[in-house]
């Protein structure tokens, strides 16, 4: 989805939507890796990314004559953005990371302004992490994740997958029987509400309660996140 800012005709947002359910998000993390090939230019060393995510971004099929990456780059060629913001939730976060990385090699690299993802799974191996972090400043790549959400923990680090960019942790879950409501810990609207409250505090954290976006009759609790582990 390509959106133009109302107050700046040269500013655009590329937004990648998430999956339809939590099961979809976890299933999308196939674990096998594929070699990433940028649209423009070459890599100095191989970069391996999760095959399922890369297939969605790179492949054609199911009636599509152009891949997702080709369609997006075609839109950028039509609009010639001066500044470009990228975002995505869940699977959309993984696709947003792939697109931002791809963009860093091409003619719109100078337009890239910021990437912000929510509940993104991990995307690639150590080569992915080192090359991504070398090309995209961590201050311009913010990865918001709920420490109680399952999706940002897949694919596992034990399988050779790594986080990239700068992590921004939050902590929230259902007040009662949270283990039975994983979708509540993953819902984008719950992420947004916690962030809105956190940004009002000098500490950028928030402890409080709020209605669950997946069921307003139920209560969510937010607390100060734990210090990120290495």
C-alpha atoms as a printed R data frame, in Angstrom:
    type eleno elety resid chain resno       x       y       z
1   ATOM     1    CA   UNK     A     1   0.000   0.000   0.000
2   ATOM     2    CA   UNK     A     2   1.484   3.343  -1.095
3   ATOM     3    CA   UNK     A     3   0.175   6.471   0.620
4   ATOM     4    CA   UNK     A     4   1.040  10.122  -0.004
5   ATOM     5    CA   UNK     A     5   1.359  12.509   2.936
6   ATOM     6    CA   UNK     A     6  -1.292  15.243   2.875
7   ATOM     7    CA   UNK     A     7   1.117  17.980   3.996
8   ATOM     8    CA   UNK     A     8   4.003  17.081   1.668
9   ATOM     9    CA   UNK     A     9   3.380  15.996  -1.905
10  ATOM    10    CA   UNK     A    10   6.850  14.435  -2.084
11  ATOM    11    CA   UNK     A    11   6.503  12.251   1.017
12  ATOM    12    CA   UNK     A    12   5.118   8.727   0.737
13  ATOM    13    CA   UNK     A    13   4.456   5.812   3.068
14  ATOM    14    CA   UNK     A    14   4.824   2.194   1.971
15  ATOM    15    CA   UNK     A    15   2.766   0.046   4.364
16  ATOM    16    CA   UNK     A    16   2.839  -3.760   4.367
17  ATOM    17    CA   UNK     A    17  -0.169  -5.390   5.968
18  ATOM    18    CA   UNK     A    18   0.102  -8.303   8.384
19  ATOM    19    CA   UNK     A    19  -1.336 -11.780   8.185
20  ATOM    20    CA   UNK     A    20  -4.967 -12.641   8.833
21  ATOM    21    CA   UNK     A    21  -4.277 -14.552  12.046
22  ATOM    22    CA   UNK     A    22  -1.566 -15.404  14.537
23  ATOM    23    CA   UNK     A    23  -1.371 -18.932  13.106
24  ATOM    24    CA   UNK     A    24  -0.646 -17.458   9.665
25  ATOM    25    CA   UNK     A    25   2.151 -15.317  11.071
26  ATOM    26    CA   UNK     A    26   3.800 -18.307  12.725
27  ATOM    27    CA   UNK     A    27   3.290 -20.543   9.695
28  ATOM    28    CA   UNK     A    28   4.910 -17.937   7.438
29  ATOM    29    CA   UNK     A    29   8.166 -18.484   9.336
30  ATOM    30    CA   UNK     A    30   9.203 -21.597   7.421
31  ATOM    31    CA   UNK     A    31  12.782 -21.489   8.855
32  ATOM    32    CA   UNK     A    32  14.576 -22.633   5.620
33  ATOM    33    CA   UNK     A    33  16.679 -19.846   4.120
34  ATOM    34    CA   UNK     A    34  17.033 -18.422   0.595
35  ATOM    35    CA   UNK     A    35  19.755 -16.201  -0.860
36  ATOM    36    CA   UNK     A    36  18.715 -12.550  -1.149
37  ATOM    37    CA   UNK     A    37  19.418 -10.861  -4.486
38  ATOM    38    CA   UNK     A    38  18.946  -7.073  -4.590
39  ATOM    39    CA   UNK     A    39  16.953  -5.559  -7.449
40  ATOM    40    CA   UNK     A    40  19.905  -3.290  -8.286
41  ATOM    41    CA   UNK     A    41  23.570  -3.932  -7.559
42  ATOM    42    CA   UNK     A    42  25.289  -6.875  -5.909
43  ATOM    43    CA   UNK     A    43  26.216  -8.078  -2.453
44  ATOM    44    CA   UNK     A    44  29.816  -8.410  -1.317
45  ATOM    45    CA   UNK     A    45  28.925 -11.569   0.609
46  ATOM    46    CA   UNK     A    46  25.888 -13.898   0.526
47  ATOM    47    CA   UNK     A    47  22.892 -12.870   2.602
48  ATOM    48    CA   UNK     A    48  20.438 -15.583   3.610
49  ATOM    49    CA   UNK     A    49  16.851 -14.749   4.559
50  ATOM    50    CA   UNK     A    50  13.786 -16.765   5.547
51  ATOM    51    CA   UNK     A    51  12.552 -18.508   2.393
52  ATOM    52    CA   UNK     A    52   8.826 -17.986   2.995
53  ATOM    53    CA   UNK     A    53   9.131 -14.228   3.500
54  ATOM    54    CA   UNK     A    54  11.464 -13.861   0.525
55  ATOM    55    CA   UNK     A    55   9.121 -15.887  -1.688
56  ATOM    56    CA   UNK     A    56   6.215 -13.549  -0.893
57  ATOM    57    CA   UNK     A    57   8.401 -10.538  -1.690
58  ATOM    58    CA   UNK     A    58  10.226 -11.888  -4.730
59  ATOM    59    CA   UNK     A    59   8.111 -14.507  -6.502
60  ATOM    60    CA   UNK     A    60   5.234 -14.395  -8.969
61  ATOM    61    CA   UNK     A    61   2.312 -16.760  -9.207
62  ATOM    62    CA   UNK     A    62  -1.374 -17.088  -8.325
63  ATOM    63    CA   UNK     A    63  -2.262 -14.768 -11.206
64  ATOM    64    CA   UNK     A    64   0.484 -12.235 -10.416
65  ATOM    65    CA   UNK     A    65   2.604 -11.370 -13.457
66  ATOM    66    CA   UNK     A    66   4.867  -9.138 -11.358
67  ATOM    67    CA   UNK     A    67   6.383  -9.832  -7.977
68  ATOM    68    CA   UNK     A    68   5.571  -7.677  -4.963
69  ATOM    69    CA   UNK     A    69   8.947  -5.954  -5.238
70  ATOM    70    CA   UNK     A    70   8.397  -5.204  -8.942
71  ATOM    71    CA   UNK     A    71   4.949  -3.719  -8.272
72  ATOM    72    CA   UNK     A    72   6.225  -1.448  -5.496
73  ATOM    73    CA   UNK     A    73   9.224  -0.223  -7.468
74  ATOM    74    CA   UNK     A    74   6.954   0.470 -10.428
75  ATOM    75    CA   UNK     A    75   4.768   2.664  -8.205
76  ATOM    76    CA   UNK     A    76   7.837   4.522  -6.942
77  ATOM    77    CA   UNK     A    77   8.935   5.150 -10.521
78  ATOM    78    CA   UNK     A    78   5.531   6.705 -11.217
79  ATOM    79    CA   UNK     A    79   5.556   9.009  -8.166
80  ATOM    80    CA   UNK     A    80   9.303   9.729  -7.665
81  ATOM    81    CA   UNK     A    81   9.159  10.284  -3.884
82  ATOM    82    CA   UNK     A    82  11.547  12.710  -2.200
83  ATOM    83    CA   UNK     A    83  11.075  11.059   1.194
84  ATOM    84    CA   UNK     A    84   9.895   7.547   1.909
85  ATOM    85    CA   UNK     A    85   8.607   6.009   5.140
86  ATOM    86    CA   UNK     A    86   8.173   2.249   5.424
87  ATOM    87    CA   UNK     A    87   6.090   0.324   7.949
88  ATOM    88    CA   UNK     A    88   4.523  -3.076   8.512
89  ATOM    89    CA   UNK     A    89   2.959  -5.307  11.161
90  ATOM    90    CA   UNK     A    90   3.672  -9.006  11.709
91  ATOM    91    CA   UNK     A    91   4.440 -10.627   8.314
92  ATOM    92    CA   UNK     A    92   4.219  -7.092   6.931
93  ATOM    93    CA   UNK     A    93   7.118  -6.166   9.192
94  ATOM    94    CA   UNK     A    94   9.305  -8.881   7.658
95  ATOM    95    CA   UNK     A    95   8.381  -7.681   4.152
96  ATOM    96    CA   UNK     A    96   9.085  -4.082   5.185
97  ATOM    97    CA   UNK     A    97  12.590  -5.085   6.322
98  ATOM    98    CA   UNK     A    98  13.243  -6.843   3.006
99  ATOM    99    CA   UNK     A    99  12.005  -3.848   1.031
100 ATOM   100    CA   UNK     A   100  14.037  -1.307   3.039
101 ATOM   101    CA   UNK     A   101  17.156  -3.424   2.516
102 ATOM   102    CA   UNK     A   102  16.438  -3.777  -1.216
103 ATOM   103    CA   UNK     A   103  15.778  -0.042  -1.487
104 ATOM   104    CA   UNK     A   104  19.224   0.744  -0.055
105 ATOM   105    CA   UNK     A   105  20.811  -0.545  -3.292
106 ATOM   106    CA   UNK     A   106  18.623   1.288  -5.789
107 ATOM   107    CA   UNK     A   107  17.858   4.758  -7.134
108 ATOM   108    CA   UNK     A   108  15.479   5.605  -4.256
109 ATOM   109    CA   UNK     A   109  18.010   4.932  -1.495
110 ATOM   110    CA   UNK     A   110  18.376   8.673  -0.840
111 ATOM   111    CA   UNK     A   111  14.593   9.018  -0.402
112 ATOM   112    CA   UNK     A   112  14.477   6.461   2.411
113 ATOM   113    CA   UNK     A   113  13.711   8.248   5.684
114 ATOM   114    CA   UNK     A   114  12.590   5.733   8.302
115 ATOM   115    CA   UNK     A   115  11.385   2.170   8.793
116 ATOM   116    CA   UNK     A   116   9.121   1.317  11.732
117 ATOM   117    CA   UNK     A   117   7.851  -2.234  12.171
118 ATOM   118    CA   UNK     A   118   5.474  -3.745  14.720
119 ATOM   119    CA   UNK     A   119   5.708  -7.385  15.881
120 ATOM   120    CA   UNK     A   120   7.988  -8.319  13.004
121 ATOM   121    CA   UNK     A   121   9.451 -11.814  12.965
122 ATOM   122    CA   UNK     A   122  13.175 -12.219  12.395
123 ATOM   123    CA   UNK     A   123  14.190 -12.201   8.740
124 ATOM   124    CA   UNK     A   124  17.725 -13.458   8.151
125 ATOM   125    CA   UNK     A   125  21.071 -14.877   9.216
126 ATOM   126    CA   UNK     A   126  24.205 -13.229  10.579
127 ATOM   127    CA   UNK     A   127  25.155 -12.073   7.067
128 ATOM   128    CA   UNK     A   128  21.757 -10.412   6.760
129 ATOM   129    CA   UNK     A   129  22.201  -8.673  10.107
130 ATOM   130    CA   UNK     A   130  25.716  -7.369   9.444
131 ATOM   131    CA   UNK     A   131  24.937  -6.172   5.903
132 ATOM   132    CA   UNK     A   132  21.567  -4.654   6.869
133 ATOM   133    CA   UNK     A   133  23.005  -2.802   9.863
134 ATOM   134    CA   UNK     A   134  25.915  -1.530   7.758
135 ATOM   135    CA   UNK     A   135  23.581  -0.096   5.110
136 ATOM   136    CA   UNK     A   136  20.703   1.205   7.254
137 ATOM   137    CA   UNK     A   137  21.437   3.289  10.382
138 ATOM   138    CA   UNK     A   138  19.842   1.782  13.470
139 ATOM   139    CA   UNK     A   139  18.228   5.141  14.306
140 ATOM   140    CA   UNK     A   140  16.299   4.895  11.014
141 ATOM   141    CA   UNK     A   141  15.147   1.293  11.513
142 ATOM   142    CA   UNK     A   142  12.924   0.872  14.570
143 ATOM   143    CA   UNK     A   143  11.564  -2.552  15.485
144 ATOM   144    CA   UNK     A   144   8.703  -2.317  18.015
145 ATOM   145    CA   UNK     A   145   8.016  -5.621  19.754
146 ATOM   146    CA   UNK     A   146   5.939  -6.844  22.684
147 ATOM   147    CA   UNK     A   147   8.030  -8.991  25.002
148 ATOM   148    CA   UNK     A   148   4.954 -11.203  25.534
149 ATOM   149    CA   UNK     A   149   4.285 -11.663  21.792
150 ATOM   150    CA   UNK     A   150   5.305 -14.959  20.168
151 ATOM   151    CA   UNK     A   151   5.835 -13.670  16.624
152 ATOM   152    CA   UNK     A   152   8.955 -11.493  17.189
153 ATOM   153    CA   UNK     A   153  10.638 -14.621  18.606
154 ATOM   154    CA   UNK     A   154  10.396 -16.572  15.342
155 ATOM   155    CA   UNK     A   155  12.294 -17.880  13.521
156 ATOM   156    CA   UNK     A   156  14.371 -18.759  16.618
157 ATOM   157    CA   UNK     A   157  17.862 -17.448  17.261
158 ATOM   158    CA   UNK     A   158  18.887 -21.092  17.737
159 ATOM   159    CA   UNK     A   159  18.174 -21.589  14.014
160 ATOM   160    CA   UNK     A   160  20.604 -18.827  13.041
161 ATOM   161    CA   UNK     A   161  18.166 -15.903  12.748
162 ATOM   162    CA   UNK     A   162  18.985 -12.422  14.045
163 ATOM   163    CA   UNK     A   163  17.245  -9.135  14.833
164 ATOM   164    CA   UNK     A   164  18.223  -5.971  12.951
165 ATOM   165    CA   UNK     A   165  17.906  -2.257  13.541
166 ATOM   166    CA   UNK     A   166  17.023  -0.699  16.869
167 ATOM   167    CA   UNK     A   167  14.600  -2.579  19.119
168 ATOM   168    CA   UNK     A   168  11.857  -0.742  21.032
169 ATOM   169    CA   UNK     A   169  10.331  -3.150  23.585
170 ATOM   170    CA   UNK     A   170   6.881  -2.915  25.156
171 ATOM   171    CA   UNK     A   171   5.118  -5.366  27.483
172 ATOM   172    CA   UNK     A   172   1.391  -6.129  27.481
173 ATOM   173    CA   UNK     A   173  -1.000  -9.091  27.724
174 ATOM   174    CA   UNK     A   174  -4.497 -10.103  28.833
175 ATOM   175    CA   UNK     A   175  -5.073  -9.532  32.552
176 ATOM   176    CA   UNK     A   176  -6.771 -12.910  32.975
177 ATOM   177    CA   UNK     A   177  -5.516 -16.213  31.504
178 ATOM   178    CA   UNK     A   178  -3.081 -14.487  29.097
179 ATOM   179    CA   UNK     A   179  -1.724 -17.809  27.819
180 ATOM   180    CA   UNK     A   180  -5.067 -18.494  26.131
181 ATOM   181    CA   UNK     A   181  -5.111 -15.200  24.196
182 ATOM   182    CA   UNK     A   182  -1.905 -14.918  22.135
183 ATOM   183    CA   UNK     A   183  -3.662 -12.801  19.491
184 ATOM   184    CA   UNK     A   184  -4.287 -10.099  22.110
185 ATOM   185    CA   UNK     A   185  -0.526  -9.819  22.625
186 ATOM   186    CA   UNK     A   186  -0.022  -9.492  18.868
187 ATOM   187    CA   UNK     A   187  -2.853  -7.146  17.801
188 ATOM   188    CA   UNK     A   188  -1.640  -3.962  16.104
189 ATOM   189    CA   UNK     A   189  -4.264  -1.751  17.789
190 ATOM   190    CA   UNK     A   190  -3.045  -2.912  21.198
191 ATOM   191    CA   UNK     A   191   0.531  -2.070  20.171
192 ATOM   192    CA   UNK     A   192  -0.548   1.400  19.070
193 ATOM   193    CA   UNK     A   193  -2.470   2.167  22.276
194 ATOM   194    CA   UNK     A   194   0.459   1.135  24.486
195 ATOM   195    CA   UNK     A   195   2.850   3.254  22.403
196 ATOM   196    CA   UNK     A   196   0.564   6.284  22.516
197 ATOM   197    CA   UNK     A   197   0.639   6.152  26.304
198 ATOM   198    CA   UNK     A   198   4.366   5.366  26.487
199 ATOM   199    CA   UNK     A   199   5.284   8.347  24.304
200 ATOM   200    CA   UNK     A   200   3.655  10.686  26.832
201 ATOM   201    CA   UNK     A   201   6.217   9.614  29.440
202 ATOM   202    CA   UNK     A   202   9.862  10.792  29.579
203 ATOM   203    CA   UNK     A   203  10.834   7.135  30.098
204 ATOM   204    CA   UNK     A   204   8.969   6.066  26.932
205 ATOM   205    CA   UNK     A   205   7.287   3.291  28.960
206 ATOM   206    CA   UNK     A   206   3.799   2.846  30.388
207 ATOM   207    CA   UNK     A   207   2.193   0.763  33.119
208 ATOM   208    CA   UNK     A   208  -1.606   0.685  33.092
209 ATOM   209    CA   UNK     A   209  -4.703  -1.123  31.830
210 ATOM   210    CA   UNK     A   210  -6.870  -0.778  28.735
211 ATOM   211    CA   UNK     A   211  -9.649  -2.601  26.797
212 ATOM   212    CA   UNK     A   212  -8.438  -5.364  24.499
213 ATOM   213    CA   UNK     A   213  -8.784  -4.377  20.843
214 ATOM   214    CA   UNK     A   214  -9.782  -7.975  20.019
215 ATOM   215    CA   UNK     A   215 -12.553  -7.956  22.666
216 ATOM   216    CA   UNK     A   216 -13.357  -4.638  24.343
217 ATOM   217    CA   UNK     A   217 -15.054  -6.412  27.246
218 ATOM   218    CA   UNK     A   218 -11.706  -7.861  28.310
219 ATOM   219    CA   UNK     A   219  -8.874  -6.012  30.027
220 ATOM   220    CA   UNK     A   220  -5.238  -5.784  28.976
221 ATOM   221    CA   UNK     A   221  -2.387  -4.792  31.260
222 ATOM   222    CA   UNK     A   222   0.784  -2.989  30.260
223 ATOM   223    CA   UNK     A   223   3.924  -2.806  32.353
224 ATOM   224    CA   UNK     A   224   7.433  -1.414  32.016
225 ATOM   225    CA   UNK     A   225   9.310  -3.828  29.710
226 ATOM   226    CA   UNK     A   226  12.191  -5.924  30.945
227 ATOM   227    CA   UNK     A   227  15.698  -4.819  29.954
228 ATOM   228    CA   UNK     A   228  16.414  -6.312  26.497
229 ATOM   229    CA   UNK     A   229  18.597  -9.389  26.588
230 ATOM   230    CA   UNK     A   230  21.651  -9.696  24.384
